[in-house]
Amino acid sequence: MSIKSEPHAGNLCNLQDRVAVVTGSSRGIGFEIARVLASQGCNIVLNGVSNESAIEAAAETLRQDYGVDVLCCFGDVSDASVTADMAKAVFKKFKRLDVLVNNAGILDDGLLGMMTQDQINRTLDINVKGPINTMQAFSRLLARSPSGSIINISSIIGREGNRGQVVYGASKAAVIGATYSAAKELAAQNIRVNSIAPGYIKTDMISAVPEDTHQERLDSIAMKRIGQAEDVARTALFLASDLSLYVTGQVIGVDGGMLI
Amino acid sequence: MVEQRVFKVFVEVFDIPTDEDKSKLHYNEHPKWDSLAHMALVAGLETEFDCMLDMDEILDMSSFEIAVKTMENHVD
Ligand SMILES: NC(=O)c1ccc[n+]([C@@H]2O[C@H](COP(=O)([O-])OP(=O)(O)OC[C@H]3O[C@@H](n4cnc5c(N)ncnc54)[C@H](OP(=O)(O)O)[C@@H]3O)[C@@H](O)[C@H]2O)c1
C-alpha cells in the first residue's frame, strides 16, 4: 500500500499574498484575527468606527511584526456607503480579496419592556446590516479569488439565547441565517461562507459584566477557563485557509463547552 | 471599442451567438438574462474593465445600451 503524502499543515495555513478584510479590528477578537492571519503572511484591511488612531496603531504593529501590507478603512459598517467605499479602496490598493471576516459588533443588553427603539435599531443595524452590507460590497471581489472565504462572527447567544439578550440574540441568530443563505448563493463562485459562534471571550465587550454574573459564566464553561481572543482567531485561520477548502455553511462554536 | 468589449462579455457570460441582435438584450426579457446571469455579467464587466461598479450602476444596467454607457465611465 502506498502512503499518500500530505502537505505540511503549515503550508495549508499559508496566506502569503492573500488579502483579508476584518471589520471591527481595532481591538479585541477582530484585532487578534487580523494578527493571526497576518502571521501567516496575509495582507490586512483593518476597520473600526470610534478611534482612528487606534486603527493606525494596530496597522503599524502588524506591518512591523509581520511585514505585511495593511490598509486602514475607518467607518461604520452599518452604513452601506461606507462598505461600498471600503470595497473600492480595497480594489484600488490590492485588486483582490480572499477573506472577509465580519467581526464588528456591539453588545447592548436589555430586558423586554426596557429597551428603547434606538437601542434595538443600533444593535440590529451594526450586527445584522453590517455583515450584509459587507457581503454585498465584497462578494464580487471575493469571487475572483481562487479560494474566497467569508467568516461571520455570531455568538453562542445566537444559538442558545439568554435572559436580557433578546435583541443581541436575535441579531446573532440573524448572522447565522445570513451565513446559511450566502453559503448556498456563493458556493457556485467557490466562496465558502461559515460562522464562528464564540462563547465567553476576554475582551472589552465583557468588561462591564458584573462580578457575580462573570463567575456564573465561568462556572458554566466545561473547560473551566474564559476564552481568549486567540482561541477564536485560530478557528478563523482554519476557515480562512486551505485547511477548510470544502467547508461551507457551517457554524463552529468556540466556547470551551459552555452551557447557557 | 467599449461597445465591442461589452458585447464580448455578453457573448461569453450569456453564451449567445456573436451575431445576436443587440437591441434584444434587455434584462428579464432576453431568455439568458435573469438575475443570476446579471451578477455574472457584472462580474465579467468588472474583470474586463478592471473596475468596481456601484450598486446604482448594477441595478440600472437593464439593457446592452445602458451597459455600454455605464462602462464608458470606467475606461481610463
Ligand atoms: N467577547 C465575547 O465574549 C464575545 C462572545 C460572542 C461573540 N462575540 C462577538 O465577537 C465580535 C467581536 O467582539 P469583541 O469582544 O472583540 O468586541 P469589542 O472588544 O467590543 O470590539 C468590537 C470591535 O468592533 C468595532 N465596531 C463596533 N461597532 C462598529 C461599527 N459600527 N463599524 C465598524 N466597527 C465597529 C469596534 O471598533 P472601535 O474600536 O472603533 O469601537 C471594535 O474594533 C462581536 O461581533 C461580538 O458580538 C464576542
Short mmCIF file of C-alpha atoms and ligand atoms in Angstrom, two decimals:
data_model
loop_
_atom_site.label_atom_id
_atom_site.label_comp_id
_atom_site.label_asym_id
_atom_site.label_seq_id
_atom_site.Cartn_x
_atom_site.Cartn_y
_atom_site.Cartn_z
CA MET A 1 0.00 0.00 0.00
CA SER A 2 1.45 3.39 -0.95
CA ILE A 3 1.40 6.21 1.55
CA LYS A 4 -0.25 9.33 0.18
CA SER A 5 1.86 12.34 1.11
CA GLU A 6 0.00 15.08 2.92
CA PRO A 7 1.13 18.72 2.65
CA HIS A 8 2.58 20.14 5.84
CA ALA A 9 -0.21 21.81 7.84
CA GLY A 10 1.86 24.99 7.83
CA ASN A 11 1.68 25.11 4.03
CA LEU A 12 -2.07 24.73 4.11
CA CYS A 13 -2.29 27.68 6.51
CA ASN A 14 -0.04 29.82 4.36
CA LEU A 15 -1.84 33.02 3.36
CA GLN A 16 1.08 34.72 1.60
CA ASP A 17 -0.08 37.37 -0.92
CA ARG A 18 -3.72 36.93 0.05
CA VAL A 19 -5.83 39.81 1.35
CA ALA A 20 -8.27 39.77 4.27
CA VAL A 21 -10.76 42.40 5.39
CA VAL A 22 -11.52 42.17 9.12
CA THR A 23 -14.26 44.50 10.32
CA GLY A 24 -14.06 45.79 13.89
CA SER A 25 -10.35 45.02 14.08
CA SER A 26 -9.06 47.95 16.10
CA ARG A 27 -9.09 45.73 19.20
CA GLY A 28 -10.50 42.56 20.78
CA ILE A 29 -11.29 39.45 18.74
CA GLY A 30 -11.08 41.37 15.44
CA PHE A 31 -7.54 42.57 16.04
CA GLU A 32 -6.48 39.10 17.13
CA ILE A 33 -7.94 37.57 13.96
CA ALA A 34 -6.10 40.19 11.89
CA ARG A 35 -2.87 39.43 13.78
CA VAL A 36 -3.12 35.66 13.36
CA LEU A 37 -3.92 35.98 9.62
CA ALA A 38 -1.04 38.44 9.21
CA SER A 39 1.27 35.99 10.99
CA GLN A 40 0.64 33.65 8.02
CA GLY A 41 1.60 36.34 5.52
CA CYS A 42 -1.86 37.70 4.76
CA ASN A 43 -2.21 41.38 3.85
CA ILE A 44 -4.83 43.01 6.04
CA VAL A 45 -7.57 45.60 5.82
CA LEU A 46 -8.37 46.94 9.29
CA ASN A 47 -11.59 48.68 10.26
CA GLY A 48 -13.07 50.39 13.29
CA VAL A 49 -15.51 53.17 13.98
CA SER A 50 -14.62 55.20 17.04
CA ASN A 51 -10.87 55.65 17.21
CA GLU A 52 -8.90 56.32 14.04
CA SER A 53 -5.54 56.45 15.80
CA ALA A 54 -6.16 53.02 17.39
CA ILE A 55 -6.53 51.53 13.90
CA GLU A 56 -3.38 53.26 12.68
CA ALA A 57 -1.50 51.94 15.71
CA ALA A 58 -2.83 48.43 15.12
CA ALA A 59 -1.76 48.68 11.47
CA GLU A 60 1.76 49.73 12.43
CA THR A 61 2.04 46.75 14.79
CA LEU A 62 1.09 44.32 12.01
CA ARG A 63 3.43 45.93 9.48
CA GLN A 64 6.37 45.84 11.88
CA ASP A 65 5.77 42.39 13.34
CA TYR A 66 4.83 40.51 10.16
CA GLY A 67 5.97 42.68 7.23
CA VAL A 68 2.53 42.59 5.62
CA ASP A 69 0.73 45.36 3.77
CA VAL A 70 -2.08 46.96 5.81
CA LEU A 71 -4.88 49.27 4.68
CA CYS A 72 -6.95 51.15 7.26
CA CYS A 73 -10.64 51.74 6.49
CA PHE A 74 -12.30 53.86 9.14
CA GLY A 75 -16.10 53.82 9.29
CA ASP A 76 -19.41 52.37 10.40
CA VAL A 77 -20.21 49.05 8.68
CA SER A 78 -23.95 49.61 9.17
CA ASP A 79 -23.71 52.38 6.54
CA ALA A 80 -23.80 50.84 3.05
CA SER A 81 -21.99 53.80 1.51
CA VAL A 82 -19.09 53.16 3.93
CA THR A 83 -18.82 49.48 2.97
CA ALA A 84 -19.08 50.37 -0.74
CA ASP A 85 -16.21 52.84 -0.32
CA MET A 86 -14.25 50.20 1.59
CA ALA A 87 -14.64 47.79 -1.31
CA LYS A 88 -13.39 50.44 -3.75
CA ALA A 89 -10.41 51.22 -1.53
CA VAL A 90 -9.54 47.51 -1.27
CA PHE A 91 -9.87 47.08 -5.03
CA LYS A 92 -7.70 50.15 -5.65
CA LYS A 93 -4.91 49.04 -3.33
CA PHE A 94 -4.88 45.26 -3.67
CA LYS A 95 -7.05 44.43 -6.73
CA ARG A 96 -8.14 41.30 -4.89
CA LEU A 97 -9.83 39.95 -1.79
CA ASP A 98 -9.59 36.43 -0.42
CA VAL A 99 -11.06 36.60 3.08
CA LEU A 100 -13.83 38.69 4.62
CA VAL A 101 -14.28 38.48 8.38
CA ASN A 102 -17.46 40.12 9.64
CA ASN A 103 -16.47 40.68 13.23
CA ALA A 104 -17.66 44.22 14.09
CA GLY A 105 -20.45 44.00 16.61
CA ILE A 106 -21.90 45.56 19.73
CA LEU A 107 -23.49 44.17 22.87
CA ASP A 108 -26.21 46.26 24.50
CA ASP A 109 -28.22 44.16 26.92
CA GLY A 110 -31.76 45.00 27.99
CA LEU A 111 -34.81 43.25 29.38
CA LEU A 112 -38.02 43.10 27.39
CA GLY A 113 -40.04 46.21 28.11
CA MET A 114 -36.97 48.27 28.90
CA MET A 115 -35.27 48.68 25.54
CA THR A 116 -35.52 51.89 23.55
CA GLN A 117 -36.09 51.84 19.80
CA ASP A 118 -32.66 53.41 19.37
CA GLN A 119 -31.02 50.55 21.28
CA ILE A 120 -32.85 47.95 19.22
CA ASN A 121 -32.11 49.65 15.90
CA ARG A 122 -28.44 50.24 16.66
CA THR A 123 -27.81 46.60 17.59
CA LEU A 124 -29.64 45.29 14.53
CA ASP A 125 -28.01 47.87 12.25
CA ILE A 126 -24.45 47.06 13.29
CA ASN A 127 -24.74 43.33 13.99
CA VAL A 128 -27.05 42.37 11.11
CA LYS A 129 -26.97 45.07 8.44
CA GLY A 130 -23.19 45.38 8.85
CA PRO A 131 -22.34 41.85 7.66
CA ILE A 132 -24.99 42.01 4.93
CA ASN A 133 -23.57 45.32 3.66
CA THR A 134 -20.05 43.94 3.51
CA MET A 135 -21.12 40.69 1.85
CA GLN A 136 -22.94 42.77 -0.79
CA ALA A 137 -19.98 45.06 -1.30
CA PHE A 138 -17.22 42.44 -1.33
CA SER A 139 -18.68 39.24 -2.76
CA ARG A 140 -17.83 40.01 -6.40
CA LEU A 141 -14.24 40.77 -5.48
CA LEU A 142 -14.10 37.56 -3.44
CA ALA A 143 -15.42 35.64 -6.44
CA ARG A 144 -12.20 36.44 -8.29
CA SER A 145 -10.15 34.68 -5.59
CA PRO A 146 -9.28 31.04 -6.16
CA SER A 147 -10.46 30.32 -2.59
CA GLY A 148 -12.70 33.07 -1.25
CA SER A 149 -13.83 32.73 2.36
CA ILE A 150 -16.37 34.71 4.39
CA ILE A 151 -16.36 34.27 8.16
CA ASN A 152 -19.26 35.76 10.08
CA ILE A 153 -18.79 36.14 13.83
CA SER A 154 -22.01 35.17 15.57
CA SER A 155 -22.30 34.16 19.24
CA ILE A 156 -23.39 31.30 21.47
CA ILE A 157 -26.29 33.63 22.38
CA GLY A 158 -27.50 33.49 18.75
CA ARG A 159 -27.85 29.71 19.08
CA GLU A 160 -28.93 29.25 22.70
CA GLY A 161 -30.42 32.62 23.76
CA ASN A 162 -30.05 34.26 27.16
CA ARG A 163 -32.05 36.41 29.60
CA GLY A 164 -31.63 40.13 28.85
CA GLN A 165 -30.26 39.43 25.37
CA VAL A 166 -33.33 39.23 23.15
CA VAL A 167 -32.04 41.79 20.66
CA TYR A 168 -28.40 40.69 20.75
CA GLY A 169 -29.50 37.05 20.44
CA ALA A 170 -31.81 37.91 17.53
CA SER A 171 -29.02 39.79 15.80
CA LYS A 172 -26.56 36.92 16.18
CA ALA A 173 -29.14 34.32 15.07
CA ALA A 174 -29.67 36.51 12.01
CA VAL A 175 -25.95 36.33 11.29
CA ILE A 176 -26.25 32.53 11.20
CA GLY A 177 -29.28 32.71 8.88
CA ALA A 178 -27.40 35.07 6.57
CA THR A 179 -24.43 32.69 6.63
CA TYR A 180 -26.56 29.70 5.58
CA SER A 181 -28.14 31.59 2.68
CA ALA A 182 -24.92 33.24 1.50
CA ALA A 183 -23.17 29.85 1.58
CA LYS A 184 -25.76 28.49 -0.84
CA GLU A 185 -25.74 31.58 -3.04
CA LEU A 186 -21.98 31.92 -3.31
CA ALA A 187 -20.87 28.28 -3.48
CA ALA A 188 -21.02 28.33 -7.29
CA GLN A 189 -18.39 31.07 -7.20
CA ASN A 190 -16.22 28.97 -4.94
CA ILE A 191 -16.73 31.28 -1.97
CA ARG A 192 -17.11 29.47 1.33
CA VAL A 193 -19.29 31.12 3.97
CA ASN A 194 -19.09 29.99 7.58
CA SER A 195 -19.79 31.34 11.01
CA ILE A 196 -17.99 31.20 14.34
CA ALA A 197 -20.09 31.30 17.50
CA PRO A 198 -17.79 32.32 20.36
CA GLY A 199 -18.77 31.69 23.96
CA TYR A 200 -17.35 33.90 26.71
CA ILE A 201 -14.20 35.64 25.45
CA LYS A 202 -11.97 38.04 27.36
CA THR A 203 -12.28 41.40 25.57
CA ASP A 204 -13.55 44.93 26.29
CA MET A 205 -17.03 43.70 25.34
CA ILE A 206 -17.44 41.74 28.55
CA SER A 207 -15.62 44.19 30.82
CA ALA A 208 -18.91 45.62 32.08
CA VAL A 209 -20.26 42.22 33.18
CA PRO A 210 -20.89 42.36 36.97
CA GLU A 211 -18.63 40.14 39.14
CA ASP A 212 -21.35 37.65 40.16
CA THR A 213 -22.53 37.18 36.57
CA HIS A 214 -18.92 36.83 35.47
CA GLN A 215 -18.41 34.00 37.97
CA GLU A 216 -21.68 32.39 36.89
CA ARG A 217 -20.49 32.44 33.27
CA LEU A 218 -17.11 30.96 34.17
CA ASP A 219 -18.82 28.17 36.12
CA SER A 220 -20.88 27.33 33.03
CA ILE A 221 -17.77 26.62 30.93
CA ALA A 222 -16.86 22.92 30.93
CA MET A 223 -13.20 23.68 30.25
CA LYS A 224 -13.17 25.96 33.32
CA ARG A 225 -11.48 28.95 31.73
CA ILE A 226 -12.52 32.07 29.92
CA GLY A 227 -11.88 32.05 26.17
CA GLN A 228 -9.08 34.14 24.73
CA ALA A 229 -9.39 36.15 21.52
CA GLU A 230 -6.67 33.90 20.12
CA ASP A 231 -8.93 30.85 20.54
CA VAL A 232 -11.39 32.46 18.13
CA ALA A 233 -8.63 33.72 15.83
CA ARG A 234 -7.17 30.25 15.32
CA THR A 235 -10.57 28.94 14.25
CA ALA A 236 -10.82 31.89 11.88
CA LEU A 237 -7.42 30.88 10.46
CA PHE A 238 -8.77 27.39 9.80
CA LEU A 239 -11.77 28.84 7.94
CA ALA A 240 -9.69 31.42 6.07
CA SER A 241 -7.09 28.94 4.89
CA ASP A 242 -6.96 25.97 2.53
CA LEU A 243 -7.38 23.65 5.53
CA SER A 244 -11.12 24.18 5.10
CA LEU A 245 -11.43 24.26 1.29
CA TYR A 246 -14.55 22.03 1.30
CA VAL A 247 -16.26 23.52 4.37
CA THR A 248 -19.19 25.87 3.83
CA GLY A 249 -22.47 26.78 5.53
CA GLN A 250 -21.21 25.70 8.96
CA VAL A 251 -21.31 27.26 12.42
CA ILE A 252 -18.37 26.42 14.66
CA GLY A 253 -18.76 27.01 18.38
CA VAL A 254 -15.62 28.27 20.13
CA ASP A 255 -16.81 28.16 23.72
CA GLY A 256 -14.87 25.59 25.74
CA GLY A 257 -18.05 23.58 26.23
CA MET A 258 -20.09 26.45 27.65
CA LEU A 259 -23.69 25.71 28.65
CA ILE A 260 -26.03 28.65 28.81
CA MET B 1 -14.26 49.92 -28.84
CA VAL B 2 -16.09 49.95 -25.49
CA GLU B 3 -19.16 48.54 -27.22
CA GLN B 4 -17.11 45.65 -28.63
CA ARG B 5 -15.60 44.84 -25.24
CA VAL B 6 -19.00 44.96 -23.55
CA PHE B 7 -20.50 42.72 -26.24
CA LYS B 8 -17.65 40.25 -25.86
CA VAL B 9 -18.58 39.91 -22.16
CA PHE B 10 -22.28 39.46 -23.02
CA VAL B 11 -21.40 36.72 -25.52
CA GLU B 12 -19.18 34.91 -23.02
CA VAL B 13 -21.46 35.21 -20.00
CA PHE B 14 -24.78 34.52 -21.74
CA ASP B 15 -23.32 32.06 -24.23
CA ILE B 16 -25.08 33.79 -27.14
CA PRO B 17 -24.04 33.91 -30.82
CA THR B 18 -21.74 36.70 -31.94
CA ASP B 19 -24.42 37.92 -34.36
CA GLU B 20 -27.08 38.26 -31.65
CA ASP B 21 -29.37 41.29 -32.11
CA LYS B 22 -28.07 43.75 -29.50
CA SER B 23 -31.39 45.62 -29.37
CA LYS B 24 -32.98 42.46 -27.94
CA LEU B 25 -30.62 42.36 -24.98
CA HIS B 26 -32.86 43.50 -22.15
CA TYR B 27 -32.82 42.36 -18.51
CA ASN B 28 -35.57 39.86 -17.70
CA GLU B 29 -36.74 39.90 -21.33
CA HIS B 30 -33.88 38.10 -23.06
CA PRO B 31 -34.11 34.39 -22.12
CA LYS B 32 -30.48 34.26 -20.93
CA TRP B 33 -30.58 37.46 -18.83
CA ASP B 34 -32.03 36.63 -15.40
CA SER B 35 -30.85 37.88 -12.00
CA LEU B 36 -28.16 35.19 -11.59
CA ALA B 37 -26.82 35.91 -15.06
CA HIS B 38 -26.92 39.61 -14.25
CA MET B 39 -24.47 39.16 -11.36
CA ALA B 40 -22.23 37.06 -13.62
CA LEU B 41 -22.44 39.79 -16.25
CA VAL B 42 -21.46 42.43 -13.70
CA ALA B 43 -18.50 40.30 -12.55
CA GLY B 44 -17.47 39.79 -16.19
CA LEU B 45 -17.64 43.51 -16.96
CA GLU B 46 -15.70 44.37 -13.80
CA THR B 47 -12.96 41.94 -14.80
CA GLU B 48 -12.86 43.14 -18.42
CA PHE B 49 -12.69 46.82 -17.41
CA ASP B 50 -10.71 46.23 -14.21
CA CYS B 51 -13.11 48.28 -12.11
CA MET B 52 -15.82 48.03 -9.45
CA LEU B 53 -19.34 49.08 -10.29
CA ASP B 54 -21.60 50.98 -7.91
CA MET B 55 -24.80 49.41 -6.63
CA ASP B 56 -26.84 52.00 -8.62
CA GLU B 57 -24.98 51.17 -11.81
CA ILE B 58 -25.62 47.46 -11.26
CA LEU B 59 -29.33 47.96 -10.62
CA ASP B 60 -29.76 50.39 -13.53
CA MET B 61 -27.98 48.19 -16.09
CA SER B 62 -31.12 46.87 -17.76
CA SER B 63 -30.05 46.78 -21.41
CA PHE B 64 -26.98 46.35 -23.59
CA GLU B 65 -27.14 50.03 -24.50
CA ILE B 66 -27.10 51.10 -20.84
CA ALA B 67 -24.28 48.65 -20.13
CA VAL B 68 -22.16 50.33 -22.83
CA LYS B 69 -22.94 53.81 -21.45
CA THR B 70 -22.08 52.64 -17.93
CA MET B 71 -18.79 51.08 -18.95
CA GLU B 72 -17.80 54.19 -20.91
CA ASN B 73 -17.46 55.84 -17.49
CA HIS B 74 -14.97 53.19 -16.45
CA VAL B 75 -12.38 53.44 -19.20
CA ASP B 76 -9.18 55.26 -18.21
N1 LIG C 1 -16.34 38.88 23.75
C1 LIG C 1 -17.21 37.89 23.76
O1 LIG C 1 -17.40 37.21 24.79
C2 LIG C 1 -17.99 37.54 22.53
C3 LIG C 1 -18.78 36.39 22.55
C4 LIG C 1 -19.51 36.04 21.42
C5 LIG C 1 -19.46 36.81 20.29
N2 LIG C 1 -18.70 37.94 20.28
C6 LIG C 1 -18.69 38.72 19.04
O2 LIG C 1 -17.35 38.90 18.59
C7 LIG C 1 -17.24 40.14 17.88
C8 LIG C 1 -16.08 40.93 18.47
O3 LIG C 1 -16.32 41.14 19.85
P1 LIG C 1 -15.23 41.71 20.88
O4 LIG C 1 -15.48 41.04 22.15
O5 LIG C 1 -13.88 41.69 20.27
O6 LIG C 1 -15.76 43.22 20.98
P2 LIG C 1 -15.01 44.58 21.35
O7 LIG C 1 -13.77 44.32 22.12
O8 LIG C 1 -16.06 45.46 21.93
O9 LIG C 1 -14.58 45.16 19.90
C9 LIG C 1 -15.56 45.49 18.98
C10 LIG C 1 -14.92 45.92 17.69
O10 LIG C 1 -15.96 46.24 16.75
C11 LIG C 1 -15.77 47.55 16.26
N3 LIG C 1 -17.05 48.15 15.94
C12 LIG C 1 -18.13 48.33 16.74
N4 LIG C 1 -19.13 48.92 16.06
C13 LIG C 1 -18.68 49.08 14.79
C14 LIG C 1 -19.24 49.63 13.61
N5 LIG C 1 -20.48 50.14 13.59
N6 LIG C 1 -18.48 49.66 12.47
C15 LIG C 1 -17.22 49.17 12.48
N7 LIG C 1 -16.64 48.65 13.57
C16 LIG C 1 -17.36 48.62 14.71
C17 LIG C 1 -15.03 48.27 17.37
O11 LIG C 1 -14.38 49.40 16.82
P3 LIG C 1 -13.92 50.68 17.74
O12 LIG C 1 -12.68 50.25 18.47
O13 LIG C 1 -13.66 51.75 16.76
O14 LIG C 1 -15.06 50.94 18.67
C18 LIG C 1 -14.07 47.17 17.82
O15 LIG C 1 -12.98 47.09 16.93
C19 LIG C 1 -18.60 40.82 18.01
O16 LIG C 1 -19.36 40.59 16.85
C20 LIG C 1 -19.24 40.11 19.20
O17 LIG C 1 -20.63 40.17 19.15
C21 LIG C 1 -17.96 38.32 21.36
#
